[in-house]
């Protein structure tokens, strides 16, 4: 295909290590450009053409209609080479691939550049020139949480004369995908604060969501000074946060702070929601990390974290994973000047003085955020 160019590619691909097996997903529509796509496929850039990979699932995603057209065709491990993939892509003979003995090469990927933004705000940071960007991971269906934030801390666009930008980061919806996707597009047109990437938005994929957040910051918002990853069920006091960030001794580079977690053992109980197999993270303790509910970092870190994520096997504890990346970069998490301002619990009773003095607190519902906010902002 003579006039084929990389910019016309609509392919994405990713490898995710789940348990012992590598799951390959091929996402995109087929056409003759498959070979060009394979050349840009990170695995084949570093390996030679005879590299074998273990495959358990091969999912084809038809982007035109936002649908999977084929799924999980192998339940056993299949070993494939680059040529095999090329053949499959050009002939679409997916179901005729025989199952063979598997070979062994390790791939991990929460590497965010395997994914692609399908709803984006490419010029938002150019236009708003934020000092601080609040990146809120949220599930597609959590409209109520987004709206509660939009009407509370998400609506504080200037604090202490510094611009703050809010971005909701989400993946692909599972249930009622087409309907939800339509609604998300409308929501994005209305508020211009939604960024969606093409990974499946599930609990176990939270690590991907976080590295995609880092990728968005690195590629779309390098001009910001600080960023914060803040969960959608959090109360956030931006005056206090800005006081902390604008204090003269707050580092401007290689800085990450929040609720610091030291010496946290890796959970090996297979029944636990936080179970991580040794194959994914071998050590008994996590490196020092910041609790995922809300951590703040200087905006030089996202690019470095994205780079580090290439080399660090993905595991499903997103905040500890960021801790592992930060450790690789050689940065130590900082204790905030006042650690009691990062509260990973809510007593259940609202206390105005308390909310006036914290930076973040976990809440129980979007309605609670609105109620407390209104009380906090009422004139005394
Ligand atoms: C993807 O969907 C479009 C629209 O239905 C269709 O024309 C196209 O053939 C599909 N591609 C593949 C590879 O199935
Ligand atoms: C691998 O295959 C591609 C496409 O066929 C070719 O351009 C490239 O030179 C090959 N690389 C090696 C190391 O053989
Ligand atoms: C992969 O390609 C090799 C070499 O062309 C071929 O012998 C083998 O049967 C193919 N394997 C699959 C699973 O298609
Ligand atoms: C591939 O499969 C073989 C055989 O089951 C296994 O020994 C190897 O660890 C696997 N490699 C990966 C990356 O899962
Ligand atoms: C945000 O605040 C402005 C006033 O500063 C107000 O007019 C607007 O309605 C608020 N937006 C939301 C979603 O509450
Ligand atoms: C607010 O920021 C703008 C732009 O950085 C600056 O020109 C202005 O002087 C600042 N105002 C105050 C009151 O600090
Ligand atoms: C994680 O995301 C990938 C890429 O979209 C998806 O194929 C996979 O099913 C997701 N994993 C889980 C366990 O949800």
CSV table of C-alpha atoms and ligand atoms in Angstrom, one decimal:
chain,number,residue,atom,x,y,z
A,1,UNK,CA,0.0,0.0,0.0
A,2,UNK,CA,2.0,2.9,-1.4
A,3,UNK,CA,0.3,5.8,0.2
A,4,UNK,CA,0.0,4.3,3.6
A,5,UNK,CA,1.3,6.4,6.4
A,6,UNK,CA,1.7,5.8,10.1
A,7,UNK,CA,-0.6,8.7,10.9
A,8,UNK,CA,-3.5,6.8,9.4
A,9,UNK,CA,-3.1,3.9,11.7
A,10,UNK,CA,-6.0,3.1,13.9
A,11,UNK,CA,-4.4,0.3,15.8
A,12,UNK,CA,-3.6,-0.1,19.4
A,13,UNK,CA,-2.3,-3.1,21.2
A,14,UNK,CA,-1.3,-4.0,24.6
A,15,UNK,CA,0.0,-6.9,26.7
A,16,UNK,CA,-1.1,-7.5,30.1
A,17,UNK,CA,0.4,-10.0,32.4
A,18,UNK,CA,-2.4,-11.6,34.3
A,19,UNK,CA,-1.2,-14.5,36.5
A,20,UNK,CA,1.3,-16.4,34.4
A,21,UNK,CA,-0.1,-15.9,31.0
A,22,UNK,CA,0.3,-13.0,28.6
A,23,UNK,CA,-2.9,-11.8,27.1
A,24,UNK,CA,-2.7,-10.1,23.8
A,25,UNK,CA,-5.3,-7.8,22.6
A,26,UNK,CA,-5.3,-6.6,19.0
A,27,UNK,CA,-7.4,-3.6,18.8
A,28,UNK,CA,-8.3,-1.9,15.5
A,29,UNK,CA,-9.8,-2.6,12.2
A,30,UNK,CA,-7.9,-4.8,9.7
A,31,UNK,CA,-6.4,-3.6,6.5
A,32,UNK,CA,-3.3,-4.0,4.5
A,33,UNK,CA,-1.3,-1.7,6.7
A,34,UNK,CA,-1.0,-4.4,9.3
A,35,UNK,CA,2.7,-4.9,8.6
A,36,UNK,CA,3.5,-1.2,9.3
A,37,UNK,CA,1.5,-1.5,12.4
A,38,UNK,CA,3.5,-4.5,13.5
A,39,UNK,CA,6.7,-2.6,13.0
A,40,UNK,CA,5.5,0.0,15.4
A,41,UNK,CA,4.4,-2.6,17.9
A,42,UNK,CA,6.7,-2.1,20.8
A,43,UNK,CA,7.4,-5.8,21.3
A,44,UNK,CA,8.7,-6.2,17.8
A,45,UNK,CA,10.8,-3.1,17.9
A,46,UNK,CA,13.0,-4.6,20.6
A,47,UNK,CA,12.8,-8.3,19.6
A,48,UNK,CA,13.7,-9.9,16.3
A,49,UNK,CA,11.1,-11.3,14.0
A,50,UNK,CA,11.3,-14.8,15.3
A,51,UNK,CA,10.3,-13.7,18.8
A,52,UNK,CA,7.6,-16.0,20.2
A,53,UNK,CA,4.9,-14.8,22.6
A,54,UNK,CA,2.5,-16.6,24.7
A,55,UNK,CA,-1.1,-15.8,23.8
A,56,UNK,CA,-4.3,-16.8,25.6
A,57,UNK,CA,-6.7,-14.3,24.1
A,58,UNK,CA,-6.7,-12.5,20.9
A,59,UNK,CA,-9.4,-9.9,20.8
A,60,UNK,CA,-10.1,-7.9,17.7
A,61,UNK,CA,-11.7,-4.6,18.3
A,62,UNK,CA,-13.5,-2.9,15.5
A,63,UNK,CA,-13.0,0.8,16.2
A,64,UNK,CA,-15.5,1.9,13.6
A,65,UNK,CA,-18.3,0.5,15.5
A,66,UNK,CA,-16.7,0.5,18.9
A,67,UNK,CA,-17.2,-3.3,19.2
A,68,UNK,CA,-15.3,-6.4,19.7
A,69,UNK,CA,-15.6,-8.5,16.6
A,70,UNK,CA,-13.9,-11.6,18.0
A,71,UNK,CA,-12.8,-12.6,21.4
A,72,UNK,CA,-10.9,-15.1,23.5
A,73,UNK,CA,-10.5,-17.6,20.7
A,74,UNK,CA,-7.9,-19.6,22.6
A,75,UNK,CA,-8.4,-20.9,26.0
A,76,UNK,CA,-5.0,-22.6,26.0
A,77,UNK,CA,-1.7,-20.8,25.5
A,78,UNK,CA,-0.8,-20.4,21.9
A,79,UNK,CA,2.7,-19.4,20.7
A,80,UNK,CA,2.8,-16.9,17.9
A,81,UNK,CA,5.6,-15.2,16.0
A,82,UNK,CA,5.5,-11.9,14.3
A,83,UNK,CA,4.9,-13.6,11.0
A,84,UNK,CA,1.9,-15.4,12.4
A,85,UNK,CA,0.4,-12.2,13.6
A,86,UNK,CA,1.0,-10.6,10.2
A,87,UNK,CA,-0.7,-13.5,8.5
A,88,UNK,CA,-3.6,-13.3,10.9
A,89,UNK,CA,-4.1,-9.6,10.4
A,90,UNK,CA,-4.0,-9.8,6.6
A,91,UNK,CA,-6.1,-13.0,6.2
A,92,UNK,CA,-8.3,-12.6,9.3
A,93,UNK,CA,-8.0,-16.4,9.7
A,94,UNK,CA,-8.1,-16.0,13.4
A,95,UNK,CA,-10.1,-19.1,14.3
A,96,UNK,CA,-7.9,-21.5,12.3
A,97,UNK,CA,-4.7,-20.8,14.4
A,98,UNK,CA,-3.7,-24.1,16.0
A,99,UNK,CA,-2.6,-24.3,19.6
A,100,UNK,CA,1.0,-25.1,20.0
A,101,UNK,CA,3.6,-25.5,22.8
A,102,UNK,CA,4.4,-22.1,24.4
A,103,UNK,CA,7.8,-20.6,24.7
A,104,UNK,CA,8.9,-18.0,27.2
A,105,UNK,CA,9.5,-14.3,27.1
A,106,UNK,CA,8.3,-11.9,29.7
A,107,UNK,CA,6.1,-9.0,28.9
A,108,UNK,CA,4.3,-6.8,31.2
A,109,UNK,CA,2.3,-3.8,30.3
A,110,UNK,CA,0.7,-1.1,32.1
A,111,UNK,CA,2.8,0.9,29.7
A,112,UNK,CA,0.4,3.6,28.8
A,113,UNK,CA,1.5,4.2,25.2
A,114,UNK,CA,-0.1,0.9,24.3
A,115,UNK,CA,-3.4,2.8,24.5
A,116,UNK,CA,-4.9,5.7,22.7
A,117,UNK,CA,-7.1,8.6,23.8
A,118,UNK,CA,-10.5,8.4,22.2
A,119,UNK,CA,-12.1,11.4,23.9
A,120,UNK,CA,-9.5,14.0,24.5
A,121,UNK,CA,-8.9,17.6,25.5
A,122,UNK,CA,-5.7,18.2,23.5
A,123,UNK,CA,-5.6,22.0,23.9
A,124,UNK,CA,-7.0,22.4,27.4
A,125,UNK,CA,-3.6,23.1,29.0
A,126,UNK,CA,-2.4,25.4,26.2
A,127,UNK,CA,-5.5,27.4,26.8
A,128,UNK,CA,-5.8,27.4,30.5
A,129,UNK,CA,-2.1,27.3,31.5
A,130,UNK,CA,-2.8,25.6,34.8
A,131,UNK,CA,-0.5,25.7,37.7
A,132,UNK,CA,-2.1,22.6,39.1
A,133,UNK,CA,-4.0,19.8,37.3
A,134,UNK,CA,-6.4,17.6,39.2
A,135,UNK,CA,-6.5,14.2,37.5
A,136,UNK,CA,-9.6,12.2,38.6
A,137,UNK,CA,-9.8,8.6,37.7
A,138,UNK,CA,-13.5,7.7,37.5
A,139,UNK,CA,-15.6,4.9,36.0
A,140,UNK,CA,-17.7,5.8,32.9
A,141,UNK,CA,-21.0,5.3,34.7
A,142,UNK,CA,-20.1,7.5,37.7
A,143,UNK,CA,-21.7,10.6,36.4
A,144,UNK,CA,-23.1,11.5,39.8
A,145,UNK,CA,-19.5,11.6,41.2
A,146,UNK,CA,-18.3,13.8,38.3
A,147,UNK,CA,-21.2,16.2,38.7
A,148,UNK,CA,-20.7,16.5,42.5
A,149,UNK,CA,-17.0,17.4,41.8
A,150,UNK,CA,-18.0,19.8,39.0
A,151,UNK,CA,-20.2,21.7,41.5
A,152,UNK,CA,-17.7,21.7,44.3
A,153,UNK,CA,-13.9,21.6,44.3
A,154,UNK,CA,-13.9,21.0,40.5
A,155,UNK,CA,-15.4,24.4,40.0
A,156,UNK,CA,-12.6,26.3,41.7
A,157,UNK,CA,-10.7,27.2,38.6
A,158,UNK,CA,-8.6,29.9,40.3
A,159,UNK,CA,-7.3,29.6,43.8
A,160,UNK,CA,-4.7,32.1,45.2
A,161,UNK,CA,-4.5,33.6,41.7
A,162,UNK,CA,-3.3,30.2,40.2
A,163,UNK,CA,-5.3,28.3,37.6
A,164,UNK,CA,-6.4,24.8,38.4
A,165,UNK,CA,-7.7,22.4,35.8
A,166,UNK,CA,-9.7,19.3,36.4
A,167,UNK,CA,-9.7,16.2,34.1
A,168,UNK,CA,-11.8,13.1,34.5
A,169,UNK,CA,-9.9,10.1,33.2
A,170,UNK,CA,-11.8,7.0,32.2
A,171,UNK,CA,-11.6,3.9,30.1
A,172,UNK,CA,-14.0,2.0,27.9
A,173,UNK,CA,-17.4,1.2,29.4
A,174,UNK,CA,-18.4,-2.5,29.8
A,175,UNK,CA,-22.1,-2.6,30.2
A,176,UNK,CA,-24.3,-0.9,27.6
A,177,UNK,CA,-21.2,0.3,26.0
A,178,UNK,CA,-22.7,2.0,23.0
A,179,UNK,CA,-25.2,4.0,25.0
A,180,UNK,CA,-22.7,5.0,27.6
A,181,UNK,CA,-20.2,6.0,25.0
A,182,UNK,CA,-22.8,8.3,23.4
A,183,UNK,CA,-23.5,9.9,26.7
A,184,UNK,CA,-19.9,10.4,27.4
A,185,UNK,CA,-19.4,12.2,24.1
A,186,UNK,CA,-22.2,14.5,25.0
A,187,UNK,CA,-20.9,15.1,28.5
A,188,UNK,CA,-17.4,15.8,27.1
A,189,UNK,CA,-18.9,18.4,24.6
A,190,UNK,CA,-20.8,20.0,27.4
A,191,UNK,CA,-18.0,20.2,30.0
A,192,UNK,CA,-14.7,19.7,28.2
A,193,UNK,CA,-13.2,17.9,31.1
A,194,UNK,CA,-13.5,14.3,30.1
A,195,UNK,CA,-10.5,12.3,28.7
A,196,UNK,CA,-11.1,8.6,27.7
A,197,UNK,CA,-8.5,6.0,26.8
A,198,UNK,CA,-9.2,2.7,25.1
A,199,UNK,CA,-8.5,0.2,27.8
A,200,UNK,CA,-11.3,-1.6,29.5
A,201,UNK,CA,-12.3,0.3,32.6
A,202,UNK,CA,-12.3,-2.3,35.3
A,203,UNK,CA,-11.0,-2.5,38.9
A,204,UNK,CA,-8.1,-4.7,38.0
A,205,UNK,CA,-7.1,-2.2,35.3
A,206,UNK,CA,-6.6,0.7,37.7
A,207,UNK,CA,-2.9,0.5,37.3
A,208,UNK,CA,-3.3,1.1,33.5
A,209,UNK,CA,-5.6,4.1,34.4
A,210,UNK,CA,-2.9,5.6,36.5
A,211,UNK,CA,-0.1,5.2,34.0
A,212,UNK,CA,-2.5,6.7,31.3
A,213,UNK,CA,-3.0,9.6,33.7
A,214,UNK,CA,0.8,10.1,33.8
A,215,UNK,CA,1.0,9.8,30.0
A,216,UNK,CA,-1.7,12.4,29.5
A,217,UNK,CA,0.1,14.8,31.9
A,218,UNK,CA,3.4,14.2,30.2
A,219,UNK,CA,2.1,14.6,26.6
A,220,UNK,CA,-0.8,17.1,27.0
A,221,UNK,CA,0.1,19.2,30.0
A,222,UNK,CA,3.9,19.5,30.5
A,223,UNK,CA,3.5,23.3,31.3
A,224,UNK,CA,1.7,22.7,34.6
A,225,UNK,CA,3.8,23.0,37.8
A,226,UNK,CA,2.1,20.3,39.8
A,227,UNK,CA,-0.5,17.6,39.4
A,228,UNK,CA,-2.6,15.5,41.7
A,229,UNK,CA,-4.2,12.2,41.2
A,230,UNK,CA,-7.3,12.4,43.3
A,231,UNK,CA,-10.1,9.8,43.6
A,232,UNK,CA,-13.6,10.8,42.8
A,233,UNK,CA,-14.9,10.0,46.3
A,234,UNK,CA,-12.6,12.6,48.0
A,235,UNK,CA,-13.2,15.9,49.6
A,236,UNK,CA,-10.5,18.3,48.6
A,237,UNK,CA,-9.7,21.6,50.2
A,238,UNK,CA,-7.8,23.6,47.5
A,239,UNK,CA,-7.0,26.6,49.6
A,240,UNK,CA,-5.0,24.3,52.0
A,241,UNK,CA,-3.5,22.4,49.1
A,242,UNK,CA,-2.4,25.6,47.4
A,243,UNK,CA,-0.9,26.9,50.7
A,244,UNK,CA,1.2,23.8,50.8
A,245,UNK,CA,2.3,24.0,47.1
A,246,UNK,CA,3.1,27.7,47.2
A,247,UNK,CA,5.1,27.5,50.4
A,248,UNK,CA,8.7,28.6,49.6
A,249,UNK,CA,10.4,25.3,50.6
A,250,UNK,CA,8.1,23.0,48.6
A,251,UNK,CA,10.3,21.3,46.0
A,252,UNK,CA,9.5,22.1,42.3
A,253,UNK,CA,11.0,18.9,40.9
A,254,UNK,CA,11.2,15.2,41.9
A,255,UNK,CA,8.5,15.8,44.5
A,256,UNK,CA,5.6,13.5,45.4
A,257,UNK,CA,3.6,13.7,48.6
A,258,UNK,CA,0.4,12.6,50.2
A,259,UNK,CA,-0.4,10.0,52.8
A,260,UNK,CA,2.9,8.0,53.0
A,261,UNK,CA,2.7,4.3,53.2
A,262,UNK,CA,5.8,2.6,54.7
A,263,UNK,CA,6.6,-1.1,55.0
A,264,UNK,CA,3.3,-2.4,53.6
A,265,UNK,CA,3.4,-6.1,53.1
A,266,UNK,CA,2.3,-7.6,49.8
A,267,UNK,CA,-0.9,-9.6,50.2
A,268,UNK,CA,-0.5,-13.2,49.2
A,269,UNK,CA,-3.9,-14.4,50.3
A,270,UNK,CA,-5.6,-15.3,47.0
A,271,UNK,CA,-9.0,-14.4,48.4
A,272,UNK,CA,-8.1,-10.8,48.9
A,273,UNK,CA,-9.1,-8.0,46.6
A,274,UNK,CA,-5.5,-6.8,46.9
A,275,UNK,CA,-3.8,-10.2,46.2
A,276,UNK,CA,-0.7,-9.9,44.1
A,277,UNK,CA,1.1,-13.0,42.9
A,278,UNK,CA,4.9,-13.3,43.4
A,279,UNK,CA,5.3,-13.5,39.6
A,280,UNK,CA,4.1,-9.9,39.4
A,281,UNK,CA,5.8,-8.5,42.4
A,282,UNK,CA,8.4,-10.7,44.0
A,283,UNK,CA,9.3,-8.8,47.2
A,284,UNK,CA,7.5,-9.2,50.4
A,285,UNK,CA,7.1,-5.5,51.0
A,286,UNK,CA,6.1,-2.6,48.7
A,287,UNK,CA,8.4,0.3,48.3
A,288,UNK,CA,7.4,3.4,50.2
A,289,UNK,CA,4.4,4.8,48.3
A,290,UNK,CA,1.6,7.4,48.5
A,291,UNK,CA,-1.9,6.1,49.3
A,292,UNK,CA,-3.9,6.2,46.0
A,293,UNK,CA,-6.8,8.3,47.3
A,294,UNK,CA,-4.9,11.5,46.6
A,295,UNK,CA,-1.3,12.2,45.9
A,296,UNK,CA,0.4,15.3,44.6
A,297,UNK,CA,3.5,15.5,42.5
A,298,UNK,CA,5.7,18.0,40.6
A,299,UNK,CA,4.9,17.7,37.0
A,300,UNK,CA,8.3,16.6,35.9
A,301,UNK,CA,7.5,13.2,37.3
A,302,UNK,CA,4.8,12.0,34.9
A,303,UNK,CA,7.2,11.6,31.9
A,304,UNK,CA,9.7,9.8,34.2
A,305,UNK,CA,7.1,7.5,35.5
A,306,UNK,CA,5.9,6.6,32.0
A,307,UNK,CA,9.5,5.7,31.1
A,308,UNK,CA,9.9,3.7,34.3
A,309,UNK,CA,6.6,1.8,33.6
A,310,UNK,CA,8.2,0.2,30.5
A,311,UNK,CA,10.5,-1.8,32.8
A,312,UNK,CA,8.3,-2.5,35.7
A,313,UNK,CA,5.9,-5.4,35.5
A,314,UNK,CA,2.3,-4.3,36.0
A,315,UNK,CA,0.6,-5.4,39.1
A,316,UNK,CA,-2.9,-4.4,40.2
A,317,UNK,CA,-2.2,-2.2,43.2
A,318,UNK,CA,-2.0,1.2,41.4
A,319,UNK,CA,-0.5,3.3,44.1
A,320,UNK,CA,2.1,0.8,45.1
A,321,UNK,CA,2.9,0.5,41.4
A,322,UNK,CA,3.5,4.2,41.2
A,323,UNK,CA,5.7,3.7,44.3
A,324,UNK,CA,7.8,1.2,42.4
A,325,UNK,CA,8.2,3.5,39.4
A,326,UNK,CA,9.1,6.4,41.7
A,327,UNK,CA,11.7,4.2,43.4
A,328,UNK,CA,13.2,3.2,40.0
A,329,UNK,CA,13.5,6.9,39.2
A,330,UNK,CA,15.4,7.4,42.4
A,331,UNK,CA,12.8,9.7,44.1
A,332,UNK,CA,11.7,9.3,47.7
A,333,UNK,CA,8.1,10.1,48.6
A,334,UNK,CA,8.0,13.2,50.9
A,335,UNK,CA,5.9,13.5,54.0
A,336,UNK,CA,3.6,16.5,53.7
A,337,UNK,CA,4.3,19.4,56.1
A,338,UNK,CA,1.2,18.4,58.0
A,339,UNK,CA,0.5,14.7,57.5
A,340,UNK,CA,-2.8,14.9,59.4
A,341,UNK,CA,-4.2,16.9,56.4
A,342,UNK,CA,-4.4,13.7,54.4
A,343,UNK,CA,-7.1,11.6,56.0
A,344,UNK,CA,-7.8,8.1,54.6
A,345,UNK,CA,-11.0,7.8,56.6
A,346,UNK,CA,-14.1,9.8,57.5
A,347,UNK,CA,-15.4,9.5,61.0
A,348,UNK,CA,-19.0,9.7,59.7
A,349,UNK,CA,-19.7,13.0,61.5
A,350,UNK,CA,-19.2,16.3,59.7
A,351,UNK,CA,-17.2,18.8,61.6
A,352,UNK,CA,-16.7,22.2,59.9
A,353,UNK,CA,-13.3,23.0,61.6
A,354,UNK,CA,-12.0,19.7,60.5
A,355,UNK,CA,-12.9,20.1,56.9
A,356,UNK,CA,-11.6,23.6,56.9
A,357,UNK,CA,-8.2,22.3,58.0
A,358,UNK,CA,-7.6,19.2,55.9
A,359,UNK,CA,-6.3,18.8,52.3
A,360,UNK,CA,-8.2,15.6,51.5
A,361,UNK,CA,-10.6,13.2,53.3
A,362,UNK,CA,-12.4,10.2,52.0
A,363,UNK,CA,-16.2,10.6,51.7
A,364,UNK,CA,-19.0,8.1,51.5
A,365,UNK,CA,-21.1,9.5,48.7
A,366,UNK,CA,-21.3,12.3,46.1
A,367,UNK,CA,-24.2,13.8,48.0
A,368,UNK,CA,-22.0,14.1,51.1
A,369,UNK,CA,-19.5,16.1,49.1
A,370,UNK,CA,-22.2,18.6,48.0
A,371,UNK,CA,-23.7,18.9,51.5
A,372,UNK,CA,-20.4,19.4,53.3
A,373,UNK,CA,-19.1,21.8,50.6
A,374,UNK,CA,-22.2,24.0,50.9
A,375,UNK,CA,-21.8,24.2,54.6
A,376,UNK,CA,-18.1,24.9,54.4
A,377,UNK,CA,-18.6,27.7,51.9
A,378,UNK,CA,-21.5,29.3,53.7
A,379,UNK,CA,-20.5,32.7,55.1
A,380,UNK,CA,-19.9,32.7,58.8
B,1,LIG,C1,-15.8,-2.8,11.2
B,1,LIG,O1,-17.1,-2.3,11.2
B,1,LIG,C2,-17.5,-1.6,9.9
B,1,LIG,C3,-18.8,-1.0,10.1
B,1,LIG,O2,-19.8,-2.0,10.4
B,1,LIG,C4,-17.4,-2.6,8.8
B,1,LIG,O3,-17.7,-1.9,7.6
B,1,LIG,C5,-16.0,-3.2,8.7
B,1,LIG,O4,-16.0,-4.2,7.8
B,1,LIG,C6,-15.7,-3.8,10.1
B,1,LIG,N1,-14.3,-4.3,10.0
B,1,LIG,C7,-14.0,-5.6,10.3
B,1,LIG,C8,-12.6,-5.9,10.2
B,1,LIG,O5,-14.8,-6.4,10.7
B,2,LIG,C1,11.6,-7.9,10.6
B,2,LIG,O1,10.6,-7.8,9.6
B,2,LIG,C2,10.4,-6.5,9.1
B,2,LIG,C3,9.2,-6.5,8.2
B,2,LIG,O2,9.2,-7.6,7.4
B,2,LIG,C4,11.7,-6.1,8.4
B,2,LIG,O3,11.6,-4.8,7.9
B,2,LIG,C5,12.9,-6.1,9.4
B,2,LIG,O4,14.1,-5.8,8.7
B,2,LIG,C6,13.0,-7.4,10.1
B,2,LIG,N1,13.9,-7.4,11.2
B,2,LIG,C7,14.8,-8.3,11.4
B,2,LIG,C8,15.7,-8.1,12.5
B,2,LIG,O5,14.9,-9.3,10.7
B,3,LIG,C1,3.6,-19.5,12.6
B,3,LIG,O1,4.5,-19.4,11.5
B,3,LIG,C2,5.3,-20.5,11.3
B,3,LIG,C3,6.4,-20.1,10.3
B,3,LIG,O2,5.8,-19.5,9.2
B,3,LIG,C4,4.5,-21.7,10.9
B,3,LIG,O3,5.3,-22.8,10.8
B,3,LIG,C5,3.5,-21.9,12.1
B,3,LIG,O4,2.6,-23.0,11.7
B,3,LIG,C6,2.7,-20.7,12.4
B,3,LIG,N1,2.0,-20.9,13.6
B,3,LIG,C7,0.7,-20.6,13.7
B,3,LIG,C8,0.1,-20.9,15.1
B,3,LIG,O5,0.1,-20.1,12.8
B,4,LIG,C1,4.9,-19.2,28.3
B,4,LIG,O1,4.5,-20.5,28.4
B,4,LIG,C2,5.5,-21.4,29.0
B,4,LIG,C3,4.9,-22.7,29.1
B,4,LIG,O2,3.6,-22.7,29.7
B,4,LIG,C4,5.9,-20.8,30.4
B,4,LIG,O3,6.9,-21.7,30.9
B,4,LIG,C5,6.4,-19.4,30.3
B,4,LIG,O4,6.6,-18.9,31.6
B,4,LIG,C6,5.3,-18.6,29.6
B,4,LIG,N1,5.8,-17.2,29.5
B,4,LIG,C7,5.1,-16.2,29.8
B,4,LIG,C8,5.7,-14.9,29.6
B,4,LIG,O5,4.0,-16.3,30.4
B,5,LIG,C1,-19.4,27.1,39.2
B,5,LIG,O1,-19.3,28.4,39.8
B,5,LIG,C2,-19.9,29.5,39.1
B,5,LIG,C3,-19.7,30.7,39.8
B,5,LIG,O2,-18.4,30.9,40.1
B,5,LIG,C4,-21.4,29.2,38.9
B,5,LIG,O3,-22.0,30.2,38.1
B,5,LIG,C5,-21.6,27.8,38.3
B,5,LIG,O4,-22.9,27.5,38.2
B,5,LIG,C6,-20.8,26.7,39.0
B,5,LIG,N1,-20.9,25.5,38.3
B,5,LIG,C7,-21.4,24.4,38.8
B,5,LIG,C8,-21.4,23.2,37.9
B,5,LIG,O5,-21.8,24.3,39.9
B,6,LIG,C1,-2.3,37.1,39.3
B,6,LIG,O1,-1.6,36.4,38.3
B,6,LIG,C2,-1.4,37.2,37.2
B,6,LIG,C3,-0.8,36.3,36.1
B,6,LIG,O2,0.3,35.5,36.6
B,6,LIG,C4,-0.5,38.3,37.5
B,6,LIG,O3,-0.3,39.1,36.4
B,6,LIG,C5,-1.2,39.2,38.6
B,6,LIG,O4,-0.3,40.2,39.0
B,6,LIG,C6,-1.5,38.3,39.8
B,6,LIG,N1,-2.3,39.1,40.7
B,6,LIG,C7,-2.1,39.1,42.0
B,6,LIG,C8,-3.1,39.9,42.8
B,6,LIG,O5,-1.2,38.4,42.5
B,7,LIG,C1,-7.9,-4.5,31.1
B,7,LIG,O1,-7.8,-3.7,29.9
B,7,LIG,C2,-7.6,-4.5,28.7
B,7,LIG,C3,-7.4,-3.5,27.6
B,7,LIG,O2,-8.5,-2.9,27.3
B,7,LIG,C4,-8.8,-5.4,28.5
B,7,LIG,O3,-8.6,-6.1,27.3
B,7,LIG,C5,-8.9,-6.3,29.7
B,7,LIG,O4,-10.0,-7.1,29.6
B,7,LIG,C6,-8.9,-5.6,31.0
B,7,LIG,N1,-8.7,-6.5,32.1
B,7,LIG,C7,-9.7,-6.7,33.0
B,7,LIG,C8,-9.4,-7.8,33.9
B,7,LIG,O5,-10.7,-6.1,33.0
